[in-house]
Amino acid sequence: MRITKTNLQNLPNQPGCYIYKDTQGKILYIGKAINLKARVNSYFAKNSDERPKIKSMLKKAVELEILLVDSETESLILETSLIKKYKPKYNKLMKDDKSYIWVMFDKKADFPRPEIVREKRIKSAEYFGPFPQSFPAKQVLHELRQLFPYCNTNFKIKHIKTDIGAKQTVKVIGAQERPCLDYYTGFCSGVCAGLISKTEHKRNISHIRKFFRGEKREIYEDLELEMKRAAKAKNFEKAAELRNKLQNLVYVTQRIKVQSRTDEFDLQECATDYLKQTEAELIRRVFGKKTKISKDFRIECYDISNIQGKQAVGSMVLFVNGKSDKSKYRKFKIKSKETPDDFFMMQETLIRRLNRAKKKDQKFLPLPDLIIIDGGKGQLSSSYEILKKFGLEKKIQILGLAKREEELFKILEGKDQQGELYNSFSKTTLPKRSKALYLLQRIRDEAHRFAIGYHRKLREENSIRSSLSDIPGVGALTEKRLIKAFGSMEKIKKAKSEDLQTVVRNKKTVEAIRKLL
């Protein structure tokens, strides 16, 4: 994208990497951020980075490319891979490989294990990095070690195979009498006591190396193959253990593979797959494992913002396959209420949205697969009535998200003894560290942010109108023009006479504005 004020303001508030390019498309600088919008905009703020190399780089930069990831850790890994590959002119520190850390695997060791080092001293070793000191290497290895355990102690051990007739035995020499303490907490495989073979140990280490290479799909395939073999051999305990590893692998910090020619496409593909998995987890936890999930699953989330019913607005945000689609965000100025009534305001918002879809307005099509309402049982119940009114209660799932305990509510329809329909509520509480809850919170917070932003804008406009309405010569049309041109009362006050005259042509009115404000 071109580096323009509009494009900078539309950047997402998500972690990722940003890439500055010159007129020829050559990469000048690669950086990372936990919040792309805040970080990139900081380069163009008044108190921006004063370093000469950054100033020089910004003079040449005309294009900006961003790559979204799912966590700050992932952005660090991706930044390292991109800098190592492209060696941009203005990324000198990372390019020089000084004051950075590496994750090392000694290939010649009998029982290799990952080690964090600051220098590449062993030529035969395999190194991943360099990573900046802020990279949580220990934490990443800690997470991986829970899935693929290895021993961190120094030990010497030999496994000698011997054939005795038709049987093959393994003699262990030099093993400890008992495994280390980490074995009892699940972080060591017991290799130090000869409880597993060298082959099994190397298989665990191989998975960790693949993770740092970005070969996560290969890990999935390896584990699935092992699981099928175990199940076929009726070793169901082993199969269950491998199944759990597959499920838990989703929660390990994401590592995006950077291929030689299509970094961006590969990144987006992996990120999309991950978001789809997270979304699927959310739906199945709430609606059951047999729930069918469409190819492009659409989630709409709604929120209401007002102060005592004044300047009330409704917001609608859309996420497709777990990713926000800002081009489909919609805002609604509440028309029917000026007193506090969030239930009624939510109903008005849904009615207006569904009516536009009913009239085949393409801006409101297709309909969502799931609606999330920011509220508990009452808000959910009133919103569900609107779906029933449009005959959509069977086509669109709907959930209420209560803020205090982050509880999810869904409606269950039933019949009493007289055969009359009644509604009951089912409550689901997602695990606090689950990716499904994180996705849900992100969607809810985005709807809240969008609603608050529109509400503040209306409140500011109302404040300007109140101040301008007493000025002779300023009517409704002039008020509208001034608001559109300057945006806030503070900017109107600071505007020069010649600036005001571009909007208000009457000089006396301009003088009156400057006198009274």
mmCIF file with all atom_site columns, C-alpha atoms in Angstrom, residues 8 33 79 115 125 222 227 233 246 285 321:
data_model
loop_
_atom_site.group_PDB
_atom_site.id
_atom_site.type_symbol
_atom_site.label_atom_id
_atom_site.label_alt_id
_atom_site.label_comp_id
_atom_site.label_asym_id
_atom_site.label_entity_id
_atom_site.label_seq_id
_atom_site.pdbx_PDB_ins_code
_atom_site.Cartn_x
_atom_site.Cartn_y
_atom_site.Cartn_z
_atom_site.occupancy
_atom_site.B_iso_or_equiv
_atom_site.pdbx_formal_charge
_atom_site.auth_seq_id
_atom_site.auth_comp_id
_atom_site.auth_asym_id
_atom_site.auth_atom_id
_atom_site.pdbx_PDB_model_num
ATOM 1  C CA . LEU A 1 8   ? -1.872  4.716   8.090  1.00 0.00 ? 8   LEU A CA 1
ATOM 2  C CA . ALA A 1 33  ? 5.087   -4.534  16.542 1.00 0.00 ? 33  ALA A CA 1
ATOM 3  C CA . GLU A 1 79  ? 11.001  -10.473 11.720 1.00 0.00 ? 79  GLU A CA 1
ATOM 4  C CA . GLU A 1 115 ? 20.393  -24.768 23.891 1.00 0.00 ? 115 GLU A CA 1
ATOM 5  C CA . ALA A 1 125 ? 25.661  -27.419 15.112 1.00 0.00 ? 125 ALA A CA 1
ATOM 6  C CA . ASP A 1 222 ? 4.130   -36.967 11.736 1.00 0.00 ? 222 ASP A CA 1
ATOM 7  C CA . MET A 1 227 ? -1.359  -41.934 16.143 1.00 0.00 ? 227 MET A CA 1
ATOM 8  C CA . ALA A 1 233 ? -1.630  -51.784 16.874 1.00 0.00 ? 233 ALA A CA 1
ATOM 9  C CA . LEU A 1 246 ? -2.021  -32.719 18.282 1.00 0.00 ? 246 LEU A CA 1
ATOM 10 C CA . ARG A 1 285 ? -17.506 -25.952 22.371 1.00 0.00 ? 285 ARG A CA 1
ATOM 11 C CA . ASN A 1 321 ? -13.032 -17.254 9.203  1.00 0.00 ? 321 ASN A CA 1
#
